[in-house]
Amino acid sequence: MHPHPEPEQTPNARQLNSDCRCSSLNRTALRRELNRLDGNGDLYRMIAEERPNLFAESAVFIDQACLDQQLAIIAALEHVIALPAYQQQVLTYAPDAARFLAKAHGVFLGYDFHLSADGPKLIEINSNAGGAMINALLIRAQNSCCEIAGNQQPGTLKLPGQDNQPAEALFIDMFYREWRAERGLAPLRSIAIVDEDPQNQYLWPEFLLFKQLFEQHKIKTVVCDPKALRYDDGALWHGDLQIDLVYNRLTDFGLESLECRTLQEAYLAGAAVLTPHPRNHALYADKRNLVWLSNDDFLRTIGVDERTRTLLREGIAHTMLVDAQNADQFWAERKQLFFKPARGYGSKAAYRGDKLTRRVFEDILQHDYVAQTLVKPSERHLDAGELKLDLRHYVYQGQTQLLCARLYQGQTTNFRTPGGGFAQVVVIP
């Protein structure tokens, strides 16, 4: 830790993000924690050496009032998303599988915020947000902050409804709740963690951490590609293991591709519990939904109260459907806009308007895109330079289970910035 000058009063989060150069990550503790989990150093090598920009050395600071505002925005969103009239609206452009009424809620919604000068703004919701397990691990490898920030342990936040349980305990309980919602008291014996070509995914180490968590609870677990599953005799199988629950990390959100046909069939037949599922993505994470969630007239029409409407109007980056009819207007105003594909994820094919070429813009007009008012992210100043930051809430049934920040340079979060990656959060009272 670097020494700080004695403060006359506790600085606010903005000052600390600008001035604090402390390194909170304890690499010795991280190595010890990972070796405890796998004993042979493979996880440490994969996480700390092969993915050096997966996590940041330093914490990020936010004020309590800013956190409270984000929690209020999330509660307002959850309230509206539960309304039948809202669901009817967004399901009009959802894939067929989203009409299947699952009882499971969907694990790991990611609510992503930028911190603007006039408060936090939601920029998107993701339905199978990655990184929760990595952050749960990083929380246990942090040095306490210096006195200026109240000697707090980064990442250990007091969140409503959490009872100070470790994140892993909340996560395993969540998967059991998903299972019981669909299968009652039947024992959960097996889980498949499913993604396309999982071993070559950037978050492959996280899949291994989840596998360990499930196996600690005596649940047989495989990590596999959807093509490795078969639907046979009313059940979903991986080899000779019958799969009870699929933890879905696929980005084919409607399970529409040929590779996902087997999984879709098994899901629609009720042969396996799937979480998150197509309906979960359709209700929460299609980018077009933010058009309706930030549209005051629509919200009033479906009976949303004024306080909730105000929270959403002020708390969501204003979002519009991109249509060719208004192409000239979008092009003229592009420098104040950010363009995102409607069913996109992980910043893929997303563009800041001021960096847009005419050719790319013409391509955008041929696809389903939204344009969002550009909300410049706040910054964390470190020895490595000025890094942009966003905040991610991992949410289940309306409750934030874990909060982290992501530090980066460039247009979008990318895990390629030296000194950047997932960062733990310290809340300043």
Tab-separated table of N, CA and C in Angstrom, residues 264-421:
chain	number	residue	atom	x	y	z
A	264	GLN	N	-32.674	-27.728	-27.241
A	264	GLN	CA	-33.986	-27.087	-27.340
A	264	GLN	C	-35.108	-28.121	-27.209
A	265	GLU	N	-34.965	-29.246	-27.904
A	265	GLU	CA	-35.990	-30.309	-27.836
A	265	GLU	C	-36.182	-30.799	-26.403
A	266	ALA	N	-35.058	-31.083	-25.737
A	266	ALA	CA	-35.123	-31.598	-24.361
A	266	ALA	C	-35.750	-30.567	-23.428
A	267	TYR	N	-35.393	-29.296	-23.631
A	267	TYR	CA	-35.927	-28.212	-22.796
A	267	TYR	C	-37.440	-28.076	-22.977
A	268	LEU	N	-37.885	-28.030	-24.240
A	268	LEU	CA	-39.315	-27.837	-24.507
A	268	LEU	C	-40.139	-29.052	-24.085
A	269	ALA	N	-39.487	-30.226	-24.017
A	269	ALA	CA	-40.194	-31.433	-23.565
A	269	ALA	C	-40.160	-31.559	-22.041
A	270	GLY	N	-39.453	-30.635	-21.364
A	270	GLY	CA	-39.345	-30.710	-19.906
A	270	GLY	C	-38.446	-31.838	-19.434
A	271	ALA	N	-37.536	-32.302	-20.315
A	271	ALA	CA	-36.667	-33.432	-19.957
A	271	ALA	C	-35.501	-33.011	-19.067
A	272	ALA	N	-35.146	-31.724	-19.085
A	272	ALA	CA	-34.069	-31.218	-18.215
A	272	ALA	C	-34.398	-29.782	-17.844
A	273	VAL	N	-33.940	-29.362	-16.678
A	273	VAL	CA	-34.106	-27.970	-16.252
A	273	VAL	C	-32.988	-27.160	-16.908
A	274	LEU	N	-33.353	-26.028	-17.525
A	274	LEU	CA	-32.379	-25.172	-18.206
A	274	LEU	C	-32.376	-23.802	-17.540
A	275	THR	N	-31.180	-23.322	-17.185
A	275	THR	CA	-31.078	-21.985	-16.584
A	275	THR	C	-29.747	-21.337	-16.931
A	276	PRO	N	-29.749	-20.079	-17.429
A	276	PRO	CA	-30.929	-19.308	-17.841
A	276	PRO	C	-31.515	-19.883	-19.124
A	277	HIS	N	-32.746	-19.487	-19.441
A	277	HIS	CA	-33.462	-20.092	-20.565
A	277	HIS	C	-33.906	-19.005	-21.557
A	278	PRO	N	-34.434	-19.414	-22.718
A	278	PRO	CA	-34.778	-18.420	-23.746
A	278	PRO	C	-35.743	-17.332	-23.269
A	279	ARG	N	-36.717	-17.703	-22.442
A	279	ARG	CA	-37.676	-16.686	-21.975
A	279	ARG	C	-36.981	-15.651	-21.094
A	280	ASN	N	-36.055	-16.101	-20.272
A	280	ASN	CA	-35.295	-15.211	-19.398
A	280	ASN	C	-34.556	-14.154	-20.239
A	281	HIS	N	-33.909	-14.598	-21.322
A	281	HIS	CA	-33.216	-13.644	-22.203
A	281	HIS	C	-34.208	-12.702	-22.874
A	282	ALA	N	-35.319	-13.246	-23.339
A	282	ALA	CA	-36.299	-12.436	-24.066
A	282	ALA	C	-36.902	-11.341	-23.180
A	283	LEU	N	-37.148	-11.654	-21.909
A	283	LEU	CA	-37.773	-10.670	-21.020
A	283	LEU	C	-36.780	-9.630	-20.517
A	284	TYR	N	-35.533	-10.034	-20.334
A	284	TYR	CA	-34.558	-9.143	-19.714
A	284	TYR	C	-33.518	-8.560	-20.670
A	285	ALA	N	-32.987	-9.364	-21.572
A	285	ALA	CA	-31.687	-9.035	-22.148
A	285	ALA	C	-31.686	-8.664	-23.627
A	286	ASP	N	-32.794	-8.824	-24.333
A	286	ASP	CA	-32.819	-8.312	-25.705
A	286	ASP	C	-32.685	-6.787	-25.604
A	287	LYS	N	-31.736	-6.215	-26.348
A	287	LYS	CA	-31.452	-4.772	-26.209
A	287	LYS	C	-32.660	-3.910	-26.578
A	288	ARG	N	-33.554	-4.457	-27.427
A	288	ARG	CA	-34.750	-3.683	-27.795
A	288	ARG	C	-35.647	-3.422	-26.589
A	289	ASN	N	-35.545	-4.256	-25.567
A	289	ASN	CA	-36.397	-4.078	-24.378
A	289	ASN	C	-36.154	-2.726	-23.707
A	290	LEU	N	-34.907	-2.223	-23.792
A	290	LEU	CA	-34.598	-0.946	-23.145
A	290	LEU	C	-35.346	0.208	-23.811
A	291	VAL	N	-35.737	0.028	-25.087
A	291	VAL	CA	-36.559	1.037	-25.764
A	291	VAL	C	-37.864	1.215	-24.991
A	292	TRP	N	-38.468	0.077	-24.597
A	292	TRP	CA	-39.754	0.137	-23.881
A	292	TRP	C	-39.560	0.509	-22.418
A	293	LEU	N	-38.497	-0.003	-21.821
A	293	LEU	CA	-38.275	0.265	-20.394
A	293	LEU	C	-37.911	1.724	-20.128
A	294	SER	N	-37.428	2.422	-21.172
A	294	SER	CA	-37.100	3.848	-20.979
A	294	SER	C	-38.126	4.756	-21.657
A	295	ASN	N	-39.255	4.181	-22.107
A	295	ASN	CA	-40.284	4.954	-22.817
A	295	ASN	C	-41.423	5.301	-21.850
A	296	ASP	N	-41.464	6.572	-21.448
A	296	ASP	CA	-42.412	7.009	-20.420
A	296	ASP	C	-43.868	6.797	-20.856
A	297	ASP	N	-44.166	7.080	-22.128
A	297	ASP	CA	-45.557	6.930	-22.599
A	297	ASP	C	-45.995	5.472	-22.530
A	298	PHE	N	-45.129	4.576	-22.978
A	298	PHE	CA	-45.456	3.143	-22.928
A	298	PHE	C	-45.678	2.691	-21.483
A	299	LEU	N	-44.783	3.105	-20.588
A	299	LEU	CA	-44.887	2.682	-19.183
A	299	LEU	C	-46.171	3.213	-18.549
A	300	ARG	N	-46.532	4.452	-18.891
A	300	ARG	CA	-47.782	5.005	-18.358
A	300	ARG	C	-48.972	4.207	-18.878
A	301	THR	N	-48.924	3.856	-20.157
A	301	THR	CA	-50.026	3.103	-20.780
A	301	THR	C	-50.247	1.758	-20.100
A	302	ILE	N	-49.155	1.100	-19.663
A	302	ILE	CA	-49.340	-0.220	-19.033
A	302	ILE	C	-49.508	-0.115	-17.508
A	303	GLY	N	-49.698	1.128	-17.019
A	303	GLY	CA	-50.082	1.310	-15.614
A	303	GLY	C	-48.940	1.405	-14.622
A	304	VAL	N	-47.748	1.785	-15.088
A	304	VAL	CA	-46.611	1.906	-14.162
A	304	VAL	C	-46.705	3.243	-13.418
A	305	ASP	N	-46.497	3.219	-12.102
A	305	ASP	CA	-46.645	4.413	-11.277
A	305	ASP	C	-45.548	5.443	-11.572
A	306	GLU	N	-45.810	6.673	-11.159
A	306	GLU	CA	-44.929	7.786	-11.532
A	306	GLU	C	-43.524	7.648	-10.948
A	307	ARG	N	-43.414	7.192	-9.701
A	307	ARG	CA	-42.086	7.077	-9.073
A	307	ARG	C	-41.214	6.087	-9.860
A	308	THR	N	-41.814	4.941	-10.235
A	308	THR	CA	-41.066	3.928	-10.997
A	308	THR	C	-40.676	4.473	-12.362
A	309	ARG	N	-41.612	5.182	-13.003
A	309	ARG	CA	-41.313	5.757	-14.328
A	309	ARG	C	-40.160	6.753	-14.242
A	310	THR	N	-40.161	7.571	-13.199
A	310	THR	CA	-39.083	8.559	-13.031
A	310	THR	C	-37.737	7.866	-12.828
A	311	LEU	N	-37.737	6.830	-11.984
A	311	LEU	CA	-36.493	6.070	-11.752
A	311	LEU	C	-35.927	5.522	-13.059
A	312	LEU	N	-36.818	4.984	-13.910
A	312	LEU	CA	-36.360	4.379	-15.158
A	312	LEU	C	-35.991	5.440	-16.194
A	313	ARG	N	-36.756	6.500	-16.248
A	313	ARG	CA	-36.447	7.578	-17.205
A	313	ARG	C	-35.065	8.175	-16.914
A	314	GLU	N	-34.774	8.349	-15.617
A	314	GLU	CA	-33.495	8.965	-15.237
A	314	GLU	C	-32.378	7.940	-15.096
A	315	GLY	N	-32.732	6.649	-14.960
A	315	GLY	CA	-31.729	5.647	-14.623
A	315	GLY	C	-31.326	4.721	-15.758
A	316	ILE	N	-31.941	4.886	-16.960
A	316	ILE	CA	-31.571	4.060	-18.121
A	316	ILE	C	-31.025	4.985	-19.204
A	317	ALA	N	-29.927	4.606	-19.810
A	317	ALA	CA	-29.435	5.355	-20.971
A	317	ALA	C	-30.516	5.299	-22.050
A	318	HIS	N	-30.976	6.457	-22.508
A	318	HIS	CA	-32.104	6.509	-23.447
A	318	HIS	C	-31.801	5.674	-24.695
A	319	THR	N	-32.738	4.805	-25.067
A	319	THR	CA	-32.501	3.815	-26.120
A	319	THR	C	-33.594	3.898	-27.184
A	320	MET	N	-33.182	3.850	-28.470
A	320	MET	CA	-34.122	3.940	-29.595
A	320	MET	C	-33.862	2.807	-30.578
A	321	LEU	N	-34.921	2.371	-31.250
A	321	LEU	CA	-34.758	1.408	-32.343
A	321	LEU	C	-34.155	2.121	-33.548
A	322	VAL	N	-33.175	1.506	-34.162
A	322	VAL	CA	-32.601	2.074	-35.383
A	322	VAL	C	-33.435	1.590	-36.566
A	323	ASP	N	-33.974	2.538	-37.329
A	323	ASP	CA	-34.723	2.136	-38.528
A	323	ASP	C	-34.242	2.954	-39.725
A	324	ALA	N	-34.296	2.325	-40.881
A	324	ALA	CA	-33.772	2.944	-42.105
A	324	ALA	C	-34.511	4.234	-42.448
A	325	GLN	N	-35.800	4.329	-42.054
A	325	GLN	CA	-36.579	5.541	-42.360
A	325	GLN	C	-35.950	6.795	-41.748
A	326	ASN	N	-35.346	6.629	-40.565
A	326	ASN	CA	-34.734	7.776	-39.883
A	326	ASN	C	-33.212	7.758	-39.982
A	327	ALA	N	-32.706	7.112	-41.031
A	327	ALA	CA	-31.260	6.938	-41.166
A	327	ALA	C	-30.510	8.268	-41.133
A	328	ASP	N	-31.047	9.286	-41.820
A	328	ASP	CA	-30.345	10.580	-41.890
A	328	ASP	C	-30.190	11.196	-40.508
A	329	GLN	N	-31.254	11.075	-39.714
A	329	GLN	CA	-31.214	11.649	-38.362
A	329	GLN	C	-30.187	10.907	-37.482
A	330	PHE	N	-30.202	9.559	-37.562
A	330	PHE	CA	-29.232	8.782	-36.775
A	330	PHE	C	-27.794	9.108	-37.196
A	331	TRP	N	-27.601	9.269	-38.491
A	331	TRP	CA	-26.244	9.583	-38.967
A	331	TRP	C	-25.810	10.969	-38.483
A	332	ALA	N	-26.743	11.922	-38.537
A	332	ALA	CA	-26.421	13.292	-38.108
A	332	ALA	C	-26.101	13.350	-36.614
A	333	GLU	N	-26.780	12.511	-35.827
A	333	GLU	CA	-26.609	12.576	-34.356
A	333	GLU	C	-25.664	11.495	-33.836
A	334	ARG	N	-24.979	10.780	-34.756
A	334	ARG	CA	-24.230	9.587	-34.374
A	334	ARG	C	-23.186	9.827	-33.284
A	335	LYS	N	-22.609	11.037	-33.236
A	335	LYS	CA	-21.510	11.269	-32.285
A	335	LYS	C	-21.983	11.240	-30.831
A	336	GLN	N	-23.289	11.399	-30.634
A	336	GLN	CA	-23.850	11.324	-29.268
A	336	GLN	C	-24.458	9.952	-28.984
A	337	LEU	N	-24.235	8.978	-29.892
A	337	LEU	CA	-24.925	7.689	-29.774
A	337	LEU	C	-23.957	6.513	-29.719
A	338	PHE	N	-24.475	5.410	-29.165
A	338	PHE	CA	-23.753	4.134	-29.164
A	338	PHE	C	-24.684	3.114	-29.812
A	339	PHE	N	-24.195	2.359	-30.793
A	339	PHE	CA	-25.035	1.422	-31.557
A	339	PHE	C	-24.755	-0.015	-31.121
A	340	LYS	N	-25.835	-0.754	-30.820
A	340	LYS	CA	-25.688	-2.136	-30.341
A	340	LYS	C	-26.647	-3.065	-31.078
A	341	PRO	N	-26.190	-4.286	-31.433
A	341	PRO	CA	-27.126	-5.252	-32.033
A	341	PRO	C	-28.148	-5.702	-31.005
A	342	ALA	N	-29.403	-5.859	-31.445
A	342	ALA	CA	-30.516	-6.130	-30.525
A	342	ALA	C	-30.278	-7.362	-29.660
A	343	ARG	N	-29.705	-8.424	-30.264
A	343	ARG	CA	-29.509	-9.647	-29.493
A	343	ARG	C	-28.025	-9.899	-29.258
A	344	GLY	N	-27.287	-8.823	-29.213
A	344	GLY	CA	-25.837	-8.939	-29.048
A	344	GLY	C	-25.440	-9.232	-27.611
A	345	TYR	N	-24.152	-9.436	-27.429
A	345	TYR	CA	-23.595	-9.729	-26.103
A	345	TYR	C	-22.111	-9.389	-26.153
A	346	GLY	N	-21.548	-9.121	-24.970
A	346	GLY	CA	-20.100	-8.958	-24.858
A	346	GLY	C	-19.488	-7.968	-25.829
A	347	SER	N	-20.161	-6.866	-26.122
A	347	SER	CA	-19.637	-5.780	-26.969
A	347	SER	C	-19.417	-6.184	-28.427
A	348	LYS	N	-19.886	-7.363	-28.838
A	348	LYS	CA	-19.655	-7.786	-30.222
A	348	LYS	C	-20.509	-6.951	-31.183
A	349	ALA	N	-19.878	-6.445	-32.238
A	349	ALA	CA	-20.557	-5.642	-33.266
A	349	ALA	C	-21.247	-4.409	-32.679
A	350	ALA	N	-20.710	-3.883	-31.562
A	350	ALA	CA	-21.220	-2.631	-30.978
A	350	ALA	C	-20.262	-1.509	-31.364
A	351	TYR	N	-20.816	-0.317	-31.622
A	351	TYR	CA	-19.989	0.766	-32.160
A	351	TYR	C	-20.314	2.101	-31.495
A	352	ARG	N	-19.277	2.813	-31.118
A	352	ARG	CA	-19.462	4.212	-30.728
A	352	ARG	C	-19.695	5.025	-31.989
A	353	GLY	N	-20.714	5.868	-31.964
A	353	GLY	CA	-21.108	6.607	-33.164
A	353	GLY	C	-20.004	7.477	-33.735
A	354	ASP	N	-19.170	8.070	-32.866
A	354	ASP	CA	-18.123	8.962	-33.387
A	354	ASP	C	-17.001	8.192	-34.089
A	355	LYS	N	-17.010	6.850	-33.961
A	355	LYS	CA	-15.993	6.034	-34.635
A	355	LYS	C	-16.566	5.308	-35.863
A	356	LEU	N	-17.820	5.629	-36.193
A	356	LEU	CA	-18.559	4.862	-37.198
A	356	LEU	C	-18.203	5.310	-38.622
A	357	THR	N	-17.951	4.338	-39.505
A	357	THR	CA	-17.783	4.668	-40.924
A	357	THR	C	-19.136	4.549	-41.614
A	358	ARG	N	-19.235	5.184	-42.772
A	358	ARG	CA	-20.497	5.129	-43.514
A	358	ARG	C	-20.836	3.685	-43.895
A	359	ARG	N	-19.804	2.914	-44.248
A	359	ARG	CA	-20.035	1.523	-44.669
A	359	ARG	C	-20.633	0.690	-43.530
A	360	VAL	N	-20.052	0.856	-42.324
A	360	VAL	CA	-20.567	0.108	-41.163
A	360	VAL	C	-21.982	0.576	-40.830
A	361	PHE	N	-22.227	1.874	-40.937
A	361	PHE	CA	-23.571	2.397	-40.660
A	361	PHE	C	-24.610	1.791	-41.612
A	362	GLU	N	-24.252	1.681	-42.897
A	362	GLU	CA	-25.173	1.074	-43.869
A	362	GLU	C	-25.465	-0.381	-43.478
A	363	ASP	N	-24.455	-1.068	-42.960
A	363	ASP	CA	-24.633	-2.453	-42.524
A	363	ASP	C	-25.565	-2.527	-41.306
A	364	ILE	N	-25.393	-1.589	-40.381
A	364	ILE	CA	-26.261	-1.518	-39.189
A	364	ILE	C	-27.730	-1.402	-39.607
A	365	LEU	N	-27.985	-0.601	-40.650
A	365	LEU	CA	-29.373	-0.387	-41.096
A	365	LEU	C	-30.024	-1.664	-41.624
A	366	GLN	N	-29.201	-2.641	-42.003
A	366	GLN	CA	-29.736	-3.911	-42.538
A	366	GLN	C	-30.066	-4.916	-41.422
A	367	HIS	N	-29.718	-4.598	-40.180
A	367	HIS	CA	-29.906	-5.554	-39.079
A	367	HIS	C	-30.697	-4.907	-37.942
A	368	ASP	N	-31.080	-5.727	-36.950
A	368	ASP	CA	-31.815	-5.202	-35.786
A	368	ASP	C	-30.825	-4.569	-34.822
A	369	TYR	N	-30.850	-3.246	-34.742
A	369	TYR	CA	-29.933	-2.508	-33.868
A	369	TYR	C	-30.708	-1.525	-33.007
A	370	VAL	N	-30.126	-1.175	-31.869
A	370	VAL	CA	-30.622	-0.033	-31.088
A	370	VAL	C	-29.512	1.009	-31.029
A	371	ALA	N	-29.932	2.260	-30.831
A	371	ALA	CA	-28.983	3.349	-30.601
A	371	ALA	C	-29.254	3.890	-29.210
A	372	GLN	N	-28.184	4.042	-28.451
A	372	GLN	CA	-28.317	4.464	-27.058
A	372	GLN	C	-27.578	5.795	-26.879
A	373	THR	N	-28.184	6.704	-26.133
A	373	THR	CA	-27.474	7.945	-25.819
A	373	THR	C	-26.152	7.593	-25.155
A	374	LEU	N	-25.073	8.145	-25.683
A	374	LEU	CA	-23.738	7.809	-25.184
A	374	LEU	C	-23.573	8.314	-23.752
A	375	VAL	N	-23.367	7.393	-22.811
A	375	VAL	CA	-23.096	7.765	-21.418
A	375	VAL	C	-21.626	7.470	-21.172
A	376	LYS	N	-20.828	8.531	-21.113
A	376	LYS	CA	-19.395	8.298	-20.951
A	376	LYS	C	-19.147	7.656	-19.581
A	377	PRO	N	-18.358	6.573	-19.537
A	377	PRO	CA	-18.086	5.935	-18.248
A	377	PRO	C	-17.190	6.818	-17.389
A	378	SER	N	-17.283	6.637	-16.070
A	378	SER	CA	-16.370	7.344	-15.173
A	378	SER	C	-15.001	6.671	-15.252
A	379	GLU	N	-14.022	7.210	-14.509
A	379	GLU	CA	-12.653	6.722	-14.675
A	379	GLU	C	-12.011	6.349	-13.344
A	380	ARG	N	-11.063	5.435	-13.460
A	380	ARG	CA	-10.191	5.059	-12.330
A	380	ARG	C	-8.764	5.374	-12.765
A	381	HIS	N	-8.094	6.244	-12.016
A	381	HIS	CA	-6.730	6.643	-12.372
A	381	HIS	C	-5.748	5.759	-11.615
A	382	LEU	N	-4.891	5.078	-12.362
A	382	LEU	CA	-3.905	4.180	-11.762
A	382	LEU	C	-2.531	4.474	-12.356
A	383	ASP	N	-1.511	3.840	-11.796
A	383	ASP	CA	-0.173	4.030	-12.352
A	383	ASP	C	-0.134	3.587	-13.816
A	384	ALA	N	-0.993	2.598	-14.176
A	384	ALA	CA	-1.036	2.108	-15.563
A	384	ALA	C	-1.689	3.118	-16.504
A	385	GLY	N	-2.314	4.144	-15.969
A	385	GLY	CA	-2.989	5.155	-16.794
A	385	GLY	C	-4.430	5.340	-16.373
A	386	GLU	N	-5.161	6.083	-17.190
A	386	GLU	CA	-6.581	6.325	-16.911
A	386	GLU	C	-7.403	5.189	-17.519
A	387	LEU	N	-8.167	4.508	-16.673
A	387	LEU	CA	-9.005	3.402	-17.144
A	387	LEU	C	-10.477	3.772	-16.969
A	388	LYS	N	-11.291	3.401	-17.958
A	388	LYS	CA	-12.739	3.580	-17.838
A	388	LYS	C	-13.280	2.483	-16.931
A	389	LEU	N	-14.446	2.744	-16.336
A	389	LEU	CA	-15.020	1.690	-15.489
A	389	LEU	C	-16.520	1.586	-15.701
A	390	ASP	N	-17.015	0.347	-15.596
A	390	ASP	CA	-18.450	0.139	-15.460
A	390	ASP	C	-18.676	-0.792	-14.273
A	391	LEU	N	-19.918	-0.855	-13.830
A	391	LEU	CA	-20.267	-1.685	-12.669
A	391	LEU	C	-21.240	-2.763	-13.107
A	392	ARG	N	-21.054	-3.962	-12.582
A	392	ARG	CA	-21.970	-5.072	-12.897
A	392	ARG	C	-22.547	-5.652	-11.617
A	393	HIS	N	-23.886	-5.699	-11.565
A	393	HIS	CA	-24.595	-6.403	-10.498
A	393	HIS	C	-24.975	-7.781	-11.010
A	394	TYR	N	-24.615	-8.826	-10.274
A	394	TYR	CA	-25.114	-10.174	-10.569
A	394	TYR	C	-26.378	-10.351	-9.733
A	395	VAL	N	-27.503	-10.533	-10.431
A	395	VAL	CA	-28.817	-10.450	-9.770
A	395	VAL	C	-29.583	-11.755	-9.952
A	396	TYR	N	-30.230	-12.198	-8.866
A	396	TYR	CA	-31.127	-13.348	-8.942
A	396	TYR	C	-32.419	-13.004	-8.217
A	397	GLN	N	-33.546	-13.159	-8.898
A	397	GLN	CA	-34.869	-12.848	-8.334
A	397	GLN	C	-34.880	-11.472	-7.679
A	398	GLY	N	-34.298	-10.504	-8.376
A	398	GLY	CA	-34.355	-9.116	-7.916
A	398	GLY	C	-33.304	-8.730	-6.895
A	399	GLN	N	-32.526	-9.702	-6.388
A	399	GLN	CA	-31.524	-9.415	-5.349
A	399	GLN	C	-30.115	-9.417	-5.943
A	400	THR	N	-29.352	-8.364	-5.665
A	400	THR	CA	-27.945	-8.366	-6.058
A	400	THR	C	-27.184	-9.329	-5.155
A	401	GLN	N	-26.533	-10.322	-5.764
A	401	GLN	CA	-25.740	-11.286	-4.989
A	401	GLN	C	-24.286	-10.850	-4.888
A	402	LEU	N	-23.815	-10.148	-5.916
A	402	LEU	CA	-22.416	-9.762	-5.966
A	402	LEU	C	-22.318	-8.545	-6.880
A	403	LEU	N	-21.426	-7.624	-6.527
A	403	LEU	CA	-21.196	-6.420	-7.327
A	403	LEU	C	-19.714	-6.343	-7.650
A	404	CYS	N	-19.395	-6.094	-8.911
A	404	CYS	CA	-17.993	-5.901	-9.274
A	404	CYS	C	-17.892	-4.732	-10.246
A	405	ALA	N	-16.675	-4.299	-10.495
A	405	ALA	CA	-16.419	-3.293	-11.525
A	405	ALA	C	-15.583	-3.942	-12.608
A	406	ARG	N	-15.557	-3.310	-13.782
A	406	ARG	CA	-14.669	-3.753	-14.850
A	406	ARG	C	-13.909	-2.528	-15.345
A	407	LEU	N	-12.590	-2.655	-15.420
A	407	LEU	CA	-11.733	-1.550	-15.845
A	407	LEU	C	-11.193	-1.843	-17.240
A	408	TYR	N	-11.151	-0.831	-18.091
A	408	TYR	CA	-10.734	-1.075	-19.482
A	408	TYR	C	-10.335	0.230	-20.166
A	409	GLN	N	-9.667	0.101	-21.314
A	409	GLN	CA	-9.455	1.210	-22.236
A	409	GLN	C	-10.094	0.823	-23.566
A	410	GLY	N	-10.397	1.815	-24.412
A	410	GLY	CA	-11.030	1.506	-25.697
A	410	GLY	C	-12.521	1.776	-25.651
A	411	GLN	N	-13.236	1.275	-26.666
A	411	GLN	CA	-14.673	1.578	-26.790
A	411	GLN	C	-15.513	0.826	-25.770
A	412	THR	N	-15.111	-0.441	-25.469
A	412	THR	CA	-15.963	-1.293	-24.629
A	412	THR	C	-15.094	-2.178	-23.739
A	413	THR	N	-15.736	-2.770	-22.735
A	413	THR	CA	-15.053	-3.707	-21.836
A	413	THR	C	-14.410	-4.820	-22.650
A	414	ASN	N	-13.138	-5.128	-22.395
A	414	ASN	CA	-12.490	-6.059	-23.328
A	414	ASN	C	-11.514	-7.055	-22.695
A	415	PHE	N	-11.155	-6.892	-21.410
A	415	PHE	CA	-10.196	-7.799	-20.748
A	415	PHE	C	-8.879	-7.902	-21.530
A	416	ARG	N	-8.521	-6.796	-22.194
A	416	ARG	CA	-7.238	-6.766	-22.900
A	416	ARG	C	-6.346	-5.642	-22.400
A	417	THR	N	-6.838	-4.872	-21.428
A	417	THR	CA	-6.097	-3.698	-20.967
A	417	THR	C	-5.155	-4.066	-19.835
A	418	PRO	N	-3.848	-3.817	-19.970
A	418	PRO	CA	-2.939	-4.031	-18.832
A	418	PRO	C	-3.403	-3.202	-17.632
A	419	GLY	N	-3.521	-3.867	-16.483
A	419	GLY	CA	-4.020	-3.182	-15.282
A	419	GLY	C	-5.532	-3.192	-15.173
A	420	GLY	N	-6.212	-3.671	-16.242
A	420	GLY	CA	-7.675	-3.683	-16.231
A	420	GLY	C	-8.238	-5.053	-15.892
A	421	GLY	N	-9.550	-5.232	-16.152
A	421	GLY	CA	-10.224	-6.482	-15.845
A	421	GLY	C	-11.217	-6.301	-14.714
